[in-house]
Coordinates of C-alpha atoms and ligand atoms in Angstrom, one line a residue:
M1 CA 32.4 -79.9 -101.4
P2 CA 29.5 -79.6 -98.7
P3 CA 27.4 -83.0 -98.8
H4 CA 24.3 -81.6 -100.1
W5 CA 26.4 -80.6 -103.5
S6 CA 27.4 -84.2 -103.6
K7 CA 23.7 -85.5 -103.8
Y8 CA 23.0 -82.7 -106.4
F9 CA 25.7 -84.0 -108.6
S10 CA 25.2 -87.6 -108.0
N11 CA 21.2 -87.1 -108.8
L12 CA 22.4 -85.0 -111.9
L13 CA 25.0 -87.9 -113.1
A14 CA 22.5 -90.5 -112.3
L15 CA 20.0 -88.8 -114.3
L16 CA 22.4 -88.3 -117.2
L17 CA 23.6 -91.8 -117.0
G18 CA 20.2 -93.7 -116.7
F19 CA 18.9 -91.6 -120.0
T20 CA 22.2 -92.5 -122.0
L21 CA 22.2 -96.4 -121.0
A22 CA 18.7 -96.3 -121.5
G23 CA 19.2 -94.9 -125.0
A24 CA 22.0 -97.2 -125.6
L25 CA 19.7 -100.2 -124.9
V26 CA 17.7 -99.0 -128.1
G27 CA 20.7 -98.0 -130.1
Y28 CA 20.4 -94.3 -129.3
A29 CA 22.7 -93.4 -126.4
A30 CA 23.2 -89.7 -127.8
I31 CA 19.5 -89.2 -127.8
G32 CA 19.3 -90.6 -124.4
L33 CA 22.1 -88.0 -123.1
V34 CA 20.3 -85.3 -124.8
I35 CA 17.0 -86.3 -123.4
G36 CA 18.7 -86.4 -119.9
L37 CA 20.2 -83.0 -120.4
S38 CA 17.1 -81.4 -121.3
L39 CA 15.5 -82.8 -118.2
A40 CA 18.2 -81.4 -116.1
L41 CA 17.7 -78.0 -117.9
I42 CA 14.0 -78.0 -117.2
W43 CA 14.6 -78.6 -113.5
E44 CA 17.3 -75.8 -113.4
L45 CA 14.9 -73.5 -115.0
S46 CA 12.2 -74.4 -112.6
Q47 CA 14.4 -73.7 -109.8
M48 CA 15.2 -70.2 -111.4
Y49 CA 11.5 -69.6 -111.8
R50 CA 10.9 -70.4 -108.1
L51 CA 13.5 -68.1 -107.0
M52 CA 12.3 -65.2 -109.1
R53 CA 8.6 -65.8 -107.7
W54 CA 10.1 -66.1 -104.5
L55 CA 12.0 -62.6 -104.8
N56 CA 9.1 -61.1 -106.3
A57 CA 6.6 -62.3 -103.3
S58 CA 9.4 -62.1 -100.4
T59 CA 8.1 -60.7 -97.5
T60 CA 9.7 -60.8 -93.9
S61 CA 7.5 -63.9 -93.3
S62 CA 7.6 -65.9 -96.6
E63 CA 9.2 -69.4 -96.4
V64 CA 12.6 -70.2 -97.8
P65 CA 11.9 -72.6 -100.7
E66 CA 13.3 -75.9 -100.3
S67 CA 15.9 -77.0 -102.9
I68 CA 19.0 -78.9 -103.1
G69 CA 22.8 -78.3 -104.1
P70 CA 23.7 -74.7 -105.2
W71 CA 20.1 -73.9 -105.4
R72 CA 19.6 -74.4 -101.6
D73 CA 22.7 -72.2 -100.8
L74 CA 21.3 -69.3 -103.0
F75 CA 18.1 -69.4 -101.4
D76 CA 19.6 -69.5 -98.0
G77 CA 22.2 -66.8 -98.8
I78 CA 19.5 -64.4 -100.3
H79 CA 17.3 -65.0 -97.2
R80 CA 20.2 -64.2 -94.6
L81 CA 21.0 -60.8 -96.6
Q82 CA 17.1 -60.2 -96.4
R83 CA 17.0 -60.9 -92.9
R84 CA 20.0 -58.4 -92.4
H85 CA 18.9 -56.1 -94.4
L86 CA 15.4 -56.0 -92.5
R87 CA 17.4 -55.9 -89.0
V88 CA 19.2 -52.7 -90.4
R89 CA 15.9 -51.2 -91.5
D90 CA 14.2 -51.8 -88.1
Q91 CA 17.4 -50.3 -86.5
L92 CA 17.2 -47.0 -88.8
Q93 CA 13.2 -46.8 -88.1
A94 CA 13.9 -47.0 -84.5
E95 CA 16.4 -44.3 -84.7
V96 CA 14.0 -42.0 -86.9
N97 CA 11.2 -42.7 -84.6
R98 CA 13.3 -41.9 -81.6
V99 CA 14.3 -38.6 -83.1
Q100 CA 10.8 -37.9 -84.0
D101 CA 9.7 -38.5 -80.4
F102 CA 12.5 -36.4 -79.1
T103 CA 11.6 -33.4 -81.5
D104 CA 7.9 -33.9 -80.7
A105 CA 8.6 -33.5 -76.9
M106 CA 10.7 -30.3 -77.4
R107 CA 8.9 -27.0 -76.7
D108 CA 10.3 -25.1 -79.3
G109 CA 9.3 -25.5 -83.0
V110 CA 11.7 -27.0 -85.6
I111 CA 10.8 -26.6 -89.3
M112 CA 13.0 -27.7 -91.9
T113 CA 12.6 -26.3 -95.5
N114 CA 14.7 -25.9 -98.8
D115 CA 16.2 -22.5 -99.7
K116 CA 13.1 -21.5 -101.6
G117 CA 10.8 -21.9 -98.3
V118 CA 9.3 -25.3 -99.6
M119 CA 8.0 -27.1 -96.1
E120 CA 9.8 -30.3 -95.6
W121 CA 9.5 -31.4 -92.2
W122 CA 8.3 -29.9 -88.9
N123 CA 7.7 -31.0 -85.2
G124 CA 4.8 -30.9 -83.1
A125 CA 5.4 -27.7 -81.2
A126 CA 5.7 -25.7 -84.8
E127 CA 2.3 -27.2 -85.5
Y128 CA 1.0 -26.0 -82.2
L129 CA 2.6 -22.6 -82.3
L130 CA 2.4 -21.9 -85.9
G131 CA -0.9 -23.9 -86.8
F132 CA 0.8 -25.9 -89.6
R133 CA -1.2 -29.1 -90.6
K134 CA 0.8 -32.4 -90.8
N135 CA -1.1 -33.9 -93.8
S136 CA -2.0 -30.7 -95.9
D137 CA 1.1 -28.5 -95.6
R138 CA 3.8 -30.5 -96.7
G139 CA 5.3 -29.0 -100.0
L140 CA 3.9 -25.7 -99.4
Y141 CA 5.6 -22.4 -99.3
I142 CA 6.6 -21.4 -95.7
H143 CA 5.6 -17.8 -96.9
N144 CA 2.0 -18.8 -97.7
L145 CA 1.5 -20.1 -94.1
I146 CA 3.5 -17.2 -92.3
R147 CA 2.2 -14.3 -94.2
T148 CA 3.9 -11.5 -92.0
P149 CA 6.0 -9.1 -94.4
A150 CA 8.8 -9.1 -91.9
F151 CA 9.1 -12.8 -91.8
K152 CA 9.2 -12.8 -95.7
E153 CA 11.9 -10.2 -95.7
Y154 CA 13.9 -11.8 -93.1
F155 CA 13.9 -15.4 -94.6
D156 CA 14.9 -14.0 -98.1
R157 CA 17.8 -12.1 -96.5
R158 CA 21.1 -14.5 -96.6
G159 CA 22.4 -13.4 -93.1
Y160 CA 20.4 -14.6 -90.1
K161 CA 22.7 -13.1 -87.3
E162 CA 19.4 -11.9 -85.3
P163 CA 16.3 -13.6 -84.4
L164 CA 12.8 -12.1 -85.7
Q165 CA 9.9 -11.6 -83.4
I166 CA 6.7 -11.7 -84.7
P167 CA 3.0 -13.0 -83.3
S168 CA 2.3 -16.1 -84.2
P169 CA -0.1 -16.2 -87.4
D170 CA -2.4 -18.8 -85.9
K171 CA -2.8 -17.7 -82.0
P172 CA -2.0 -13.9 -82.2
H173 CA -1.8 -13.6 -78.3
I174 CA 1.6 -15.6 -78.7
Q175 CA 4.7 -13.7 -79.4
L176 CA 7.4 -15.9 -81.2
Q177 CA 11.0 -15.7 -81.8
L178 CA 12.0 -17.4 -85.2
H179 CA 15.9 -17.9 -85.9
V180 CA 17.0 -19.4 -89.2
S181 CA 20.2 -21.2 -90.0
P182 CA 21.0 -22.7 -93.0
F183 CA 22.4 -26.2 -93.2
G184 CA 23.6 -28.5 -96.1
D185 CA 23.4 -27.5 -99.6
D186 CA 20.3 -25.7 -99.8
G187 CA 18.4 -26.3 -96.6
R188 CA 17.1 -23.8 -93.9
L189 CA 16.2 -24.8 -90.2
I190 CA 13.9 -22.5 -88.4
V191 CA 13.7 -22.7 -84.7
V192 CA 10.8 -21.0 -83.1
K193 CA 10.4 -20.2 -79.5
D194 CA 7.3 -19.0 -77.7
I195 CA 8.6 -15.7 -75.6
T196 CA 5.1 -14.4 -74.8
R197 CA 6.1 -14.7 -71.2
L198 CA 9.3 -12.7 -71.7
V199 CA 7.5 -10.0 -73.9
Q200 CA 5.1 -9.6 -71.0
L201 CA 7.8 -9.2 -68.3
E202 CA 9.4 -6.8 -70.4
Q203 CA 6.3 -5.0 -71.1
M204 CA 5.5 -4.8 -67.0
R205 CA 9.1 -3.6 -66.7
R206 CA 8.7 -0.6 -68.9
D207 CA 5.5 0.0 -67.5
F208 CA 6.5 0.0 -64.2
I209 CA 9.4 2.4 -64.8
S210 CA 7.0 4.6 -66.5
N211 CA 4.6 4.7 -63.9
V212 CA 7.0 5.3 -61.0
S213 CA 8.7 7.9 -63.0
H214 CA 5.3 9.5 -63.7
E215 CA 4.2 9.3 -59.9
M216 CA 7.5 10.6 -58.6
R217 CA 7.6 13.6 -60.9
T218 CA 4.6 15.8 -59.3
P219 CA 5.9 15.6 -55.7
L220 CA 9.7 16.1 -56.8
T221 CA 8.5 19.2 -59.0
V222 CA 6.7 20.5 -55.7
I223 CA 9.9 19.9 -53.7
S224 CA 12.1 21.4 -56.5
G225 CA 10.0 24.5 -56.4
Y226 CA 10.3 25.2 -52.7
L227 CA 13.8 24.4 -52.9
E228 CA 14.4 26.9 -55.7
T229 CA 12.6 29.6 -53.7
M230 CA 14.6 28.9 -50.7
V231 CA 18.0 29.1 -52.7
D232 CA 16.6 32.5 -54.1
Y233 CA 15.9 33.7 -50.6
S234 CA 18.8 31.9 -48.9
D235 CA 19.9 35.5 -47.6
Q236 CA 17.0 35.1 -45.0
L237 CA 17.9 31.8 -43.9
P238 CA 20.4 31.1 -41.1
S239 CA 23.9 30.7 -42.7
K240 CA 24.5 27.0 -41.5
W241 CA 21.2 26.2 -43.8
H242 CA 22.9 27.6 -46.9
R243 CA 25.1 24.6 -47.7
A244 CA 22.2 21.8 -46.8
V245 CA 19.6 23.9 -49.2
N246 CA 22.2 24.4 -52.1
T247 CA 22.9 20.6 -52.2
M248 CA 19.2 19.7 -51.7
Y249 CA 18.3 21.9 -54.6
Q250 CA 21.0 20.4 -56.8
Q251 CA 20.1 16.6 -56.0
S252 CA 16.3 17.4 -56.8
S253 CA 17.1 19.0 -60.3
R254 CA 19.4 15.9 -60.8
M255 CA 16.4 13.7 -59.8
E256 CA 14.2 15.6 -62.0
A257 CA 16.8 15.2 -64.7
L258 CA 16.6 11.4 -64.2
L259 CA 13.0 10.9 -64.3
T260 CA 12.9 13.2 -67.6
D261 CA 15.3 10.8 -69.1
L262 CA 13.5 7.8 -67.7
L263 CA 10.2 8.7 -68.9
L264 CA 11.4 9.7 -72.6
L265 CA 13.3 6.5 -72.5
S266 CA 10.5 4.5 -71.7
K267 CA 8.1 6.2 -74.3
L268 CA 10.7 5.6 -77.1
E269 CA 10.8 1.7 -76.3
T270 CA 7.1 1.3 -75.9
G271 CA 6.8 3.1 -79.2
D272 CA 4.3 5.6 -77.5
Q273 CA 6.2 8.3 -79.2
L274 CA 6.1 7.1 -82.6
V275 CA 8.1 8.8 -85.2
D276 CA 6.5 11.8 -86.5
D277 CA 7.2 11.1 -90.5
R278 CA 7.4 15.0 -91.0
V279 CA 10.4 16.1 -92.4
T280 CA 12.7 18.2 -89.8
N281 CA 15.6 20.5 -91.0
L282 CA 18.7 19.5 -89.2
K283 CA 20.7 22.7 -89.9
P284 CA 18.8 25.2 -87.5
L285 CA 18.4 22.4 -85.1
L286 CA 22.2 21.5 -85.0
E287 CA 22.9 25.3 -85.0
Q288 CA 20.7 25.6 -81.6
I289 CA 22.3 22.8 -80.1
C290 CA 25.7 23.9 -80.8
Q291 CA 24.8 27.4 -79.3
D292 CA 23.5 25.7 -76.2
A293 CA 26.7 23.6 -76.0
R294 CA 29.0 26.9 -76.3
A295 CA 26.9 28.0 -73.1
L296 CA 27.5 24.8 -71.4
S297 CA 30.9 24.9 -72.1
A298 CA 31.3 28.6 -70.6
D299 CA 34.7 28.7 -69.0
K300 CA 36.1 25.6 -70.3
A301 CA 36.3 27.4 -73.8
H302 CA 35.7 24.4 -76.2
L303 CA 36.1 25.2 -79.9
I304 CA 32.8 23.7 -81.2
N305 CA 32.9 23.4 -84.8
L306 CA 29.7 22.7 -87.1
T307 CA 29.6 21.8 -90.8
V308 CA 26.1 20.5 -92.4
G309 CA 26.1 19.1 -96.0
D310 CA 23.6 20.5 -98.7
R311 CA 20.9 17.7 -97.8
H312 CA 20.1 18.2 -94.3
Y313 CA 16.4 17.3 -94.3
L314 CA 15.4 14.1 -92.8
R315 CA 12.3 12.4 -92.2
G316 CA 11.8 12.1 -88.4
D317 CA 10.7 13.4 -85.3
E318 CA 12.1 16.4 -84.5
S319 CA 12.1 16.4 -80.6
Q320 CA 13.3 12.9 -80.4
L321 CA 16.4 13.8 -82.9
R322 CA 17.1 16.9 -80.7
S323 CA 17.1 14.8 -77.5
A324 CA 19.7 12.4 -79.4
F325 CA 22.0 14.8 -81.1
S326 CA 21.9 17.2 -77.7
N327 CA 22.8 14.1 -75.7
L328 CA 25.9 13.4 -78.0
I329 CA 27.0 17.1 -78.2
F330 CA 26.5 17.7 -74.4
N331 CA 28.6 14.5 -73.6
A332 CA 31.3 15.7 -75.9
V333 CA 31.4 19.0 -73.8
K334 CA 31.4 17.0 -70.3
Y335 CA 34.0 14.6 -71.5
T336 CA 36.6 17.2 -73.1
P337 CA 38.9 19.0 -71.0
A338 CA 39.0 22.7 -71.1
G339 CA 40.2 24.1 -74.6
G340 CA 39.6 20.8 -76.3
S341 CA 37.8 21.0 -79.6
I342 CA 34.4 19.4 -80.9
T343 CA 33.6 19.0 -84.4
V344 CA 30.1 18.2 -85.2
N345 CA 29.2 17.1 -89.0
W346 CA 26.2 15.9 -90.9
A347 CA 26.9 14.6 -94.2
T348 CA 25.4 12.1 -96.7
D349 CA 26.5 9.7 -99.4
K350 CA 25.1 6.5 -100.9
Q351 CA 24.5 5.0 -97.7
G352 CA 22.3 7.6 -96.2
G353 CA 22.7 10.4 -93.6
H354 CA 25.7 10.5 -90.8
L355 CA 25.8 12.6 -87.9
S356 CA 29.2 12.7 -86.5
V357 CA 30.2 14.2 -83.1
K358 CA 34.0 14.2 -82.5
D359 CA 35.8 15.4 -79.5
T360 CA 39.4 15.4 -78.4
G361 CA 38.3 14.6 -74.9
I362 CA 39.4 11.8 -72.5
G363 CA 38.3 8.9 -74.5
I364 CA 36.9 5.6 -73.6
D365 CA 38.7 2.2 -72.9
A366 CA 37.7 -0.3 -75.7
V367 CA 36.2 -2.8 -73.3
H368 CA 33.5 -0.4 -72.3
I369 CA 32.3 0.6 -75.7
P370 CA 30.0 -2.5 -76.3
R371 CA 28.1 -1.7 -73.3
L372 CA 27.9 2.0 -73.2
T373 CA 24.4 2.2 -74.6
E374 CA 23.1 0.2 -71.5
R375 CA 21.1 2.2 -69.1
F376 CA 23.3 3.6 -66.4
Y377 CA 26.5 2.2 -67.7
R378 CA 29.2 4.4 -67.3
A379 CA 32.9 4.1 -68.3
D380 CA 34.4 5.8 -65.3
P381 CA 31.8 5.8 -62.3
S382 CA 33.9 8.1 -60.3
R383 CA 33.4 10.9 -62.9
H384 CA 29.8 10.9 -63.1
Q385 CA 29.3 13.0 -60.1
E386 CA 31.5 15.6 -61.7
T387 CA 29.6 15.6 -64.9
G388 CA 26.1 15.2 -63.5
G389 CA 24.8 13.1 -66.2
T390 CA 22.0 10.6 -65.7
G391 CA 23.7 7.6 -67.3
L392 CA 21.0 7.3 -69.7
G393 CA 21.9 9.6 -72.6
L394 CA 23.6 7.0 -75.1
A395 CA 20.5 4.6 -74.4
I396 CA 18.4 7.4 -75.6
V397 CA 20.4 8.2 -78.7
K398 CA 20.5 4.3 -79.4
H399 CA 16.7 4.1 -79.4
V400 CA 16.2 7.4 -81.4
A401 CA 18.6 5.8 -83.9
I402 CA 16.7 2.7 -84.1
N403 CA 13.1 4.3 -84.4
H404 CA 14.8 6.1 -87.4
D405 CA 15.8 2.9 -88.9
G406 CA 19.3 3.9 -88.1
N407 CA 22.2 2.9 -85.8
L408 CA 24.8 4.4 -83.8
D409 CA 28.5 3.7 -84.0
I410 CA 31.1 4.4 -81.2
R411 CA 34.7 4.7 -81.9
S412 CA 37.1 5.9 -79.4
E413 CA 41.0 6.0 -78.1
M414 CA 41.8 6.4 -74.5
G415 CA 43.3 9.9 -73.8
K416 CA 42.9 10.9 -77.6
G417 CA 39.2 11.2 -78.0
S418 CA 36.0 10.0 -79.2
E419 CA 33.6 9.9 -82.3
F420 CA 30.0 8.9 -82.0
I421 CA 28.2 8.7 -85.3
C422 CA 24.5 8.3 -85.8
H423 CA 23.9 6.5 -89.3
F424 CA 20.3 7.3 -91.0
P425 CA 19.3 5.0 -94.1
R426 CA 19.0 6.7 -97.5
A427 CA 15.3 6.3 -97.5
R428 CA 15.0 8.7 -94.4
L429 CA 16.5 11.8 -96.5
A430 CA 14.1 14.1 -97.6
E431 CA 14.2 17.0 -100.0
Q432 CA 13.2 20.5 -98.7
P433 CA 9.3 20.7 -98.1
V434 CA 7.3 23.2 -100.0
T435 CA 6.0 25.8 -97.4
E436 CA 2.6 27.1 -97.5
D437 CA 3.9 30.3 -99.0
Q438 CA 5.5 28.7 -102.2
K439 CA 2.2 26.5 -102.5
N440 CA 0.1 29.7 -102.6
A441 CA 2.7 31.5 -105.0
D442 CA 2.4 28.6 -107.2
Ligands
ADP1 P1 26.4 10.1 -68.6 O1 24.8 10.7 -68.3 O2 26.8 9.4 -67.5 O3 26.9 10.8 -69.5 P2 25.4 8.6 -71.1 O4 24.6 7.4 -71.4 O5 25.4 9.8 -71.9 O6 25.7 8.9 -69.6 O7 27.1 8.1 -71.5 C1 27.5 7.0 -71.0 C2 29.1 6.8 -70.6 O8 29.6 6.9 -71.6 C3 29.3 8.2 -69.7 O9 29.2 7.9 -68.2 C4 30.8 8.3 -70.1 O10 31.9 7.3 -69.3 C5 30.9 7.6 -71.7 N1 31.0 8.8 -72.6 C6 29.7 9.4 -73.1 N2 30.3 10.3 -74.1 C7 31.5 10.4 -74.0 C8 32.4 11.1 -74.5 N3 32.2 12.1 -75.6 N4 33.8 11.0 -73.9 C9 34.0 10.0 -73.4 N5 33.3 9.3 -72.6 C10 31.8 9.4 -73.0

C-alpha cells in the first residue's frame, strides 16, 4: 500500500475511533461511531464534488486539486490521462495544419464534396482558380458555384475517365481542366489544373500550321500550274527533261494534297468550320464516293459493294462527312490488293447510325491501331510512297466524327483485312427533310 494511503486510512480510523470513544465516555458509543461515519461520508462527498468541479472547469492550465489517499491517485491519474490526450490532440492538429499548408502551397486546386456535390473542403488554389469563398461557400452545391452545364453533366456522370476542360467561372481568361475521382463511400475529389498556357500553345500551333499552309498554297498553285503546262507540252521539251518535269509535277501535286488536308484538319480542330446542322442525305453521297472509288481502283478491279439502310439522313455537315467517308473508302482501295473486295455499309440501330468500311486488304498490326489517327502516323512507312497518301486522312476522319458527337472504331487483322466504323449518336439521325415543292403542294 502506498504511504499516502496509510495516512488516509489512519486518519479515517482515528476519526472513527475518536468519535466512538467520545460517545462511549457519555454512554453512546454507537452514536459516536455514526457521527464519525457521517463526517467521513461528508468528506468523501466533498472530494467527489471537488472532482466534478475540477473536471467541468478543467483546462490545460487548471491546477490538480490537492487530496490524500485514493482521491489523490484519482486526481493524478485523470490529470495524466488529460495531458496524454492533449499531447495526441496537439500532434493531430500539427498534422492537419501541415496537410493544410501543403495543400495551400499546391498550384492545383483540390476540392472535396459528397456525391451530391455539397462542398466540404477546398484549398487556396481552388479559391483563386474558381473564386470560392472560404467562409460562405461551405455546404453549398458545387453546381451553384460552377454553373457551366458541361460541368453538371460531367459531375453527374458516374464514370470520370476523361478530364473536363472549361473556362474559370470567376476569371474567364483562365482555362481549367477538372478531373473528378470518387473516394470513400460517397466522396468526390476534384483536382483543378490551370491549363491556360497549354491551350494557348496548342492554339499557336494550330494557327501556325494553318497560316503556313495558307501562305504556301498560292506559290505552290503557281508552280503546279506551270509544271502541268510543261507536262502537257513535254513533246516540245528536250527528252532528258521529261522524267524531271513529270517527277516535279507529281511531287507538287502531293504537296498540294498535303496542304489541302492540313488546312482542312486545322479548320476542323479550331472549329472554324462549324458543323452545319442541315440534314445530309447519305445515300447519294456514299453512291458518289463509291463511284469515285471504282475509278480510283481502275485496273485493280476491286469489288466495291454499297448497302444503305432505310434511315439514311444525318444531321451534319455534308462536306466534312464527304471528306471523312471518302478518306475511309479510298484508303480501303489503296490498302487492298487487286481483286479484293470492299464493303461499305450504312446501318442504324438503337444506339444511332454506323458507317462501316470493310476490306479484304493487307490489314494492320494491332500495335499500330491506337496511334493510327495521329497526324502523319503510318503503319507501314515503306508503303506510303506507293499509295501517295498524306498521312492525315484518319486524323481528319476522327475529327469529323468528334465534330458530329461520334467516334471512330478500328478493327483489323494482319493479312485478312480491316474494318473502320464511324459511329454517330441517335440524336444525329434525322427524318427526310420536307422539300420546297412538298411544302408548296401542302
Ligand atoms: P495515309 O495517307 O498514309 O493513307 P491515313 O491517315 O489515311 O494516311 O492512314 C494512316 C495509316 O493507316 C496508313 O498509312 C496505313 O498504314 C493505315 N491504313 C489506313 N487505312 C487502311 C486500310 N484500309 N488497310 C490497311 N491499312 C490502313
